[in-house]
Coordinates of C-alpha atoms in Angstrom, one line a residue:
M57 CA 0.1 -0.1 0.0
R58 CA 1.5 3.2 -1.0
N59 CA 2.1 5.9 1.7
A60 CA 0.8 9.6 1.7
T61 CA 4.4 10.9 0.4
T62 CA 4.3 8.6 -2.8
E63 CA 0.6 9.6 -3.5
N64 CA 1.5 13.3 -3.0
N65 CA 4.5 13.1 -5.4
T66 CA 2.6 11.2 -7.9
N67 CA -0.2 13.8 -7.9
R68 CA 2.4 16.5 -8.2
W69 CA 3.7 14.9 -11.5
M70 CA 0.2 14.7 -12.7
M71 CA -0.3 18.0 -12.3
V72 CA 2.8 19.1 -14.0
F73 CA 2.1 17.2 -17.0
V74 CA -1.4 18.3 -17.2
L75 CA -0.3 21.9 -17.1
S76 CA 2.1 21.4 -19.8
F77 CA -0.6 19.6 -21.9
I78 CA -2.9 22.6 -21.2
I79 CA -0.1 25.0 -22.3
Y80 CA 0.6 23.4 -25.5
H81 CA -3.1 23.1 -26.6
L82 CA -3.9 27.0 -25.6
S83 CA -0.8 28.1 -27.7
F84 CA -2.1 26.0 -30.6
S85 CA -5.5 27.4 -30.3
H86 CA -4.2 31.0 -30.2
A87 CA -2.5 30.6 -33.2
V88 CA -5.6 31.7 -35.0
A89 CA -5.2 35.3 -33.5
Q90 CA -1.6 35.6 -34.8
K91 CA -0.8 37.3 -38.1
D92 CA 2.7 36.3 -39.0
V93 CA 4.1 32.6 -38.8
T94 CA 7.2 31.2 -39.5
R95 CA 7.1 27.2 -39.6
S96 CA 10.0 25.0 -40.0
T97 CA 10.4 21.2 -40.3
M98 CA 13.6 19.4 -40.2
L99 CA 15.2 16.1 -40.2
G100 CA 18.7 15.4 -38.9
A101 CA 21.3 12.8 -38.1
G102 CA 24.6 12.8 -36.0
G103 CA 26.4 11.7 -33.1
T104 CA 25.0 10.7 -29.6
R105 CA 27.1 10.0 -26.4
V106 CA 25.3 8.6 -23.5
L107 CA 26.2 7.9 -19.8
D108 CA 23.9 6.7 -17.3
T109 CA 25.5 5.2 -14.1
Y110 CA 22.2 3.8 -12.8
L111 CA 22.5 1.2 -15.8
S112 CA 26.4 1.2 -16.4
A113 CA 29.3 2.9 -15.6
E114 CA 30.4 2.5 -19.3
H115 CA 30.5 5.8 -22.0
F116 CA 28.3 4.9 -25.0
S117 CA 28.5 6.4 -28.2
G118 CA 26.6 6.0 -31.8
T119 CA 24.4 7.7 -34.4
G120 CA 20.8 9.0 -33.8
L121 CA 18.1 10.7 -35.8
T122 CA 16.1 14.0 -35.0
F123 CA 13.0 15.3 -35.9
L124 CA 12.4 18.9 -35.2
S125 CA 9.7 21.1 -35.8
T126 CA 9.7 24.9 -35.0
V127 CA 6.8 27.4 -35.2
E128 CA 7.3 31.4 -34.4
R129 CA 4.3 33.8 -34.2
Q130 CA 4.2 37.4 -33.8
K131 CA 1.7 40.3 -34.3
P132 CA 2.5 42.9 -36.7
G133 CA 3.9 45.7 -34.9
R134 CA 4.3 43.8 -31.7
R135 CA 7.6 43.1 -29.9
W136 CA 6.7 39.8 -28.4
T137 CA 7.1 36.4 -30.2
T138 CA 5.7 33.1 -29.3
L139 CA 8.1 30.2 -30.0
M140 CA 7.2 26.5 -29.9
E141 CA 9.3 23.5 -30.6
H142 CA 8.9 19.8 -30.9
E143 CA 12.2 17.8 -30.8
V144 CA 12.1 13.9 -31.1
N145 CA 15.4 12.1 -30.8
L146 CA 16.3 8.5 -31.4
A147 CA 19.6 6.8 -30.9
T148 CA 21.5 3.5 -30.9
V149 CA 24.8 3.5 -28.9
K150 CA 27.5 1.1 -27.8
D151 CA 30.4 1.0 -25.5
R152 CA 33.9 1.4 -25.9
A153 CA 34.5 -2.3 -26.7
R154 CA 31.5 -2.4 -28.9
S155 CA 30.0 -5.3 -27.0
L156 CA 27.1 -3.7 -25.0
Q157 CA 24.4 -1.6 -26.7
E158 CA 21.9 1.0 -25.4
L159 CA 18.8 2.4 -27.0
E160 CA 18.1 6.1 -26.4
G161 CA 15.0 8.4 -27.2
A162 CA 13.5 11.6 -25.9
Y163 CA 10.6 13.8 -26.7
N164 CA 11.1 17.6 -25.8
F165 CA 8.6 20.3 -25.9
Y166 CA 9.5 23.9 -25.7
W167 CA 7.1 26.6 -25.3
G168 CA 7.9 30.4 -24.5
K169 CA 7.9 34.1 -25.3
L170 CA 10.6 36.3 -26.7
Y171 CA 11.2 40.1 -26.7
S172 CA 12.6 41.5 -30.1
W173 CA 14.7 44.3 -30.8
P174 CA 15.1 45.0 -34.5
L175 CA 18.3 46.7 -35.3
L176 CA 20.5 47.7 -38.6
D177 CA 17.3 48.8 -40.6
N178 CA 15.7 45.2 -39.7
K179 CA 18.6 43.4 -41.1
L180 CA 19.4 42.2 -37.4
T181 CA 16.8 41.3 -34.9
L182 CA 17.9 40.1 -31.2
Q183 CA 15.4 38.3 -29.0
A184 CA 15.5 37.5 -25.3
G185 CA 13.1 35.7 -23.0
G186 CA 12.3 32.2 -21.7
L187 CA 11.3 28.7 -22.6
L188 CA 9.5 26.0 -20.7
N189 CA 11.0 22.6 -21.6
A190 CA 8.9 19.5 -20.7
S191 CA 10.8 16.3 -21.6
L192 CA 10.0 12.6 -21.7
G193 CA 12.5 9.8 -22.5
F194 CA 14.1 6.5 -22.1
I195 CA 17.6 4.8 -22.1
Y196 CA 17.6 0.9 -22.5
N197 CA 20.6 -1.2 -22.0
T198 CA 20.1 -4.5 -24.0
G199 CA 22.6 -6.3 -21.9
N200 CA 21.1 -5.7 -18.5
S201 CA 18.8 -8.3 -17.0
N202 CA 18.1 -6.6 -13.4
N203 CA 17.0 -2.7 -14.3
P204 CA 17.6 -2.8 -17.9
A205 CA 15.8 0.7 -18.3
Q206 CA 15.9 4.3 -17.0
A207 CA 13.1 6.5 -17.6
R208 CA 13.9 10.2 -18.2
A209 CA 11.5 13.0 -17.2
H210 CA 11.8 16.8 -16.3
L211 CA 10.5 20.1 -16.5
N212 CA 13.0 23.1 -16.9
A213 CA 12.6 26.8 -17.0
M214 CA 15.4 28.1 -19.6
P215 CA 16.5 31.6 -20.3
T216 CA 16.5 32.1 -24.0
G217 CA 18.6 34.3 -26.6
V218 CA 18.1 34.2 -30.4
A219 CA 20.0 36.4 -33.2
T220 CA 18.7 36.6 -36.6
Y221 CA 20.5 38.1 -39.4
R222 CA 19.2 38.8 -43.1
F223 CA 21.3 39.6 -46.0
A224 CA 21.5 39.0 -49.8
L225 CA 24.0 37.0 -51.6
W226 CA 23.9 36.5 -55.6
D227 CA 20.7 38.4 -55.5
K228 CA 19.2 35.6 -53.5
P229 CA 17.8 36.6 -49.6
F230 CA 19.5 34.6 -46.9
T231 CA 18.9 34.5 -43.1
V232 CA 21.1 33.2 -40.6
R233 CA 19.7 32.2 -37.1
Y234 CA 21.3 31.5 -33.7
E235 CA 19.2 30.2 -30.7
L236 CA 20.8 29.4 -27.3
A237 CA 18.9 28.2 -24.2
L238 CA 20.3 27.2 -20.6
P239 CA 18.3 25.9 -17.8
L240 CA 17.7 28.1 -14.7
C241 CA 15.6 25.7 -12.3
G242 CA 13.3 22.8 -12.8
I243 CA 12.3 19.3 -11.6
M244 CA 13.1 15.9 -12.6
F245 CA 12.6 12.2 -12.0
S246 CA 15.3 9.9 -10.6
P247 CA 15.5 6.6 -9.0
N248 CA 18.0 6.8 -6.0
Y249 CA 21.4 5.1 -5.9
G250 CA 20.5 1.2 -5.5
Q251 CA 16.7 1.7 -5.9
S252 CA 14.9 -0.6 -8.2
Y253 CA 11.8 0.5 -10.5
Y254 CA 10.0 -2.3 -8.7
E255 CA 10.5 -0.7 -5.2
I256 CA 9.2 2.8 -6.8
F257 CA 6.2 1.7 -8.5
N258 CA 5.0 -1.9 -7.3
R259 CA 5.9 -1.3 -3.7
G260 CA 5.4 2.3 -3.5
N261 CA 8.8 3.1 -1.8
Y262 CA 9.4 6.6 -2.4
D263 CA 13.0 7.9 -1.9
H264 CA 13.6 11.4 -3.2
N265 CA 12.4 10.3 -6.8
V266 CA 11.0 13.9 -7.8
V267 CA 14.1 16.1 -7.3
P268 CA 14.4 19.9 -7.7
T269 CA 17.3 21.1 -10.0
T270 CA 19.2 24.0 -10.9
F271 CA 22.0 24.7 -13.5
V272 CA 24.3 23.3 -11.0
A273 CA 22.8 20.0 -10.5
A274 CA 21.5 19.5 -14.2
P275 CA 23.3 21.9 -16.3
E276 CA 22.4 22.1 -20.2
W277 CA 23.5 23.6 -23.4
R278 CA 21.2 23.7 -26.2
Q279 CA 22.1 25.6 -29.4
L280 CA 20.6 25.7 -32.8
L281 CA 22.4 27.4 -35.8
T282 CA 20.5 27.6 -39.2
L283 CA 20.8 29.0 -42.5
D284 CA 17.7 29.7 -44.7
V285 CA 17.8 30.0 -48.5
R286 CA 15.0 31.4 -50.4
L287 CA 13.4 28.9 -52.9
W288 CA 10.4 30.8 -53.8
R289 CA 8.3 33.5 -52.5
S290 CA 7.4 32.1 -49.1
T291 CA 9.2 28.9 -48.7
S292 CA 13.1 28.3 -48.0
L293 CA 15.6 25.7 -47.7
R294 CA 16.8 25.3 -44.0
I295 CA 20.0 23.7 -43.1
G296 CA 21.3 23.7 -39.6
Y297 CA 23.2 22.3 -36.6
L298 CA 21.4 21.3 -33.4
G299 CA 23.9 20.5 -30.4
N300 CA 22.2 19.6 -26.9
M301 CA 24.6 18.9 -24.1
Q302 CA 22.6 17.6 -21.1
Q303 CA 23.8 16.5 -17.7
A304 CA 22.2 15.6 -14.4
K305 CA 24.1 14.6 -11.1
V306 CA 21.2 13.6 -8.6
N307 CA 20.6 11.2 -6.2
S308 CA 24.4 10.0 -6.3
L309 CA 23.7 9.0 -10.0
R310 CA 25.3 10.7 -13.0
Q311 CA 23.5 11.1 -16.4
H312 CA 24.5 12.9 -19.6
V313 CA 23.2 12.7 -23.2
Y314 CA 25.2 14.8 -25.9
T315 CA 23.7 15.1 -29.3
H316 CA 25.0 16.6 -32.5
R317 CA 22.7 16.8 -35.5
L318 CA 23.1 18.1 -39.1
L319 CA 19.7 19.1 -40.0
I320 CA 18.0 19.7 -43.4
G321 CA 14.3 20.9 -44.0
L322 CA 11.7 23.4 -45.3
T323 CA 10.6 26.8 -43.8
K324 CA 7.3 28.2 -44.7
Q325 CA 6.2 32.0 -44.0
F326 CA 2.3 32.8 -44.2
S327 CA 0.2 35.0 -42.3
I328 CA -3.3 34.1 -40.5
T329 CA -6.4 36.3 -40.7
P330 CA -8.0 36.1 -37.1
R331 CA -11.6 34.6 -37.1
A332 CA -14.4 36.4 -37.2
L333 CA -16.5 36.3 -33.7

């Protein structure tokens, strides 16, 4: 029978993800009131490095794939921009001896607001604000018979900055964009050292499994660099680099997941007319 502490923490996690779900749908439904929209869809591949001492003390490395969808919305004449990103990662990694294998996957949802400063006759735009990041994922060690998998879940508040520069080359418009996000504070799920998932979920033995985090306990460095090349009036080819270095040291356990991706996709700009009431 679960104790009161376990039930309270279970309810807390349910509230967190319900709120994240509500925020996502509110932001999506609010899109009809926006005017200028930039939507980008990209696929990428590149290296992944994984360490999770709950599963193994070994470092694993390999290749992964990423799907990234980005939507920016801004009303004409307004300084505030709404930014929403969906990121899905999947990777297969092996240890240094190439004898053990792990599977890693994660879904990250980013939503936030950025304030804009147009400069240099609108050629340069600087933005600053914050994102809320909700993440769910897993790491699965194919060689472990006891505790073969590790769940990943966290919610972070991330200060964010973006710089966008527009220029012409060979009579074609180009756009360079750089986005940097760093963690400030949040909460994450983690088993304690030596604790099994059977103890957590079957026996209800809570042991500091919902952990408050800061940029010290769970540092992260996420950066996105892209170049847009106009193909026709409202559509551009986008190529880029996505780097996300996530680390955590909680409950005497260490985890890091480093991803590097080369991306390619399309960007479309359009306007939405508000619905009549």
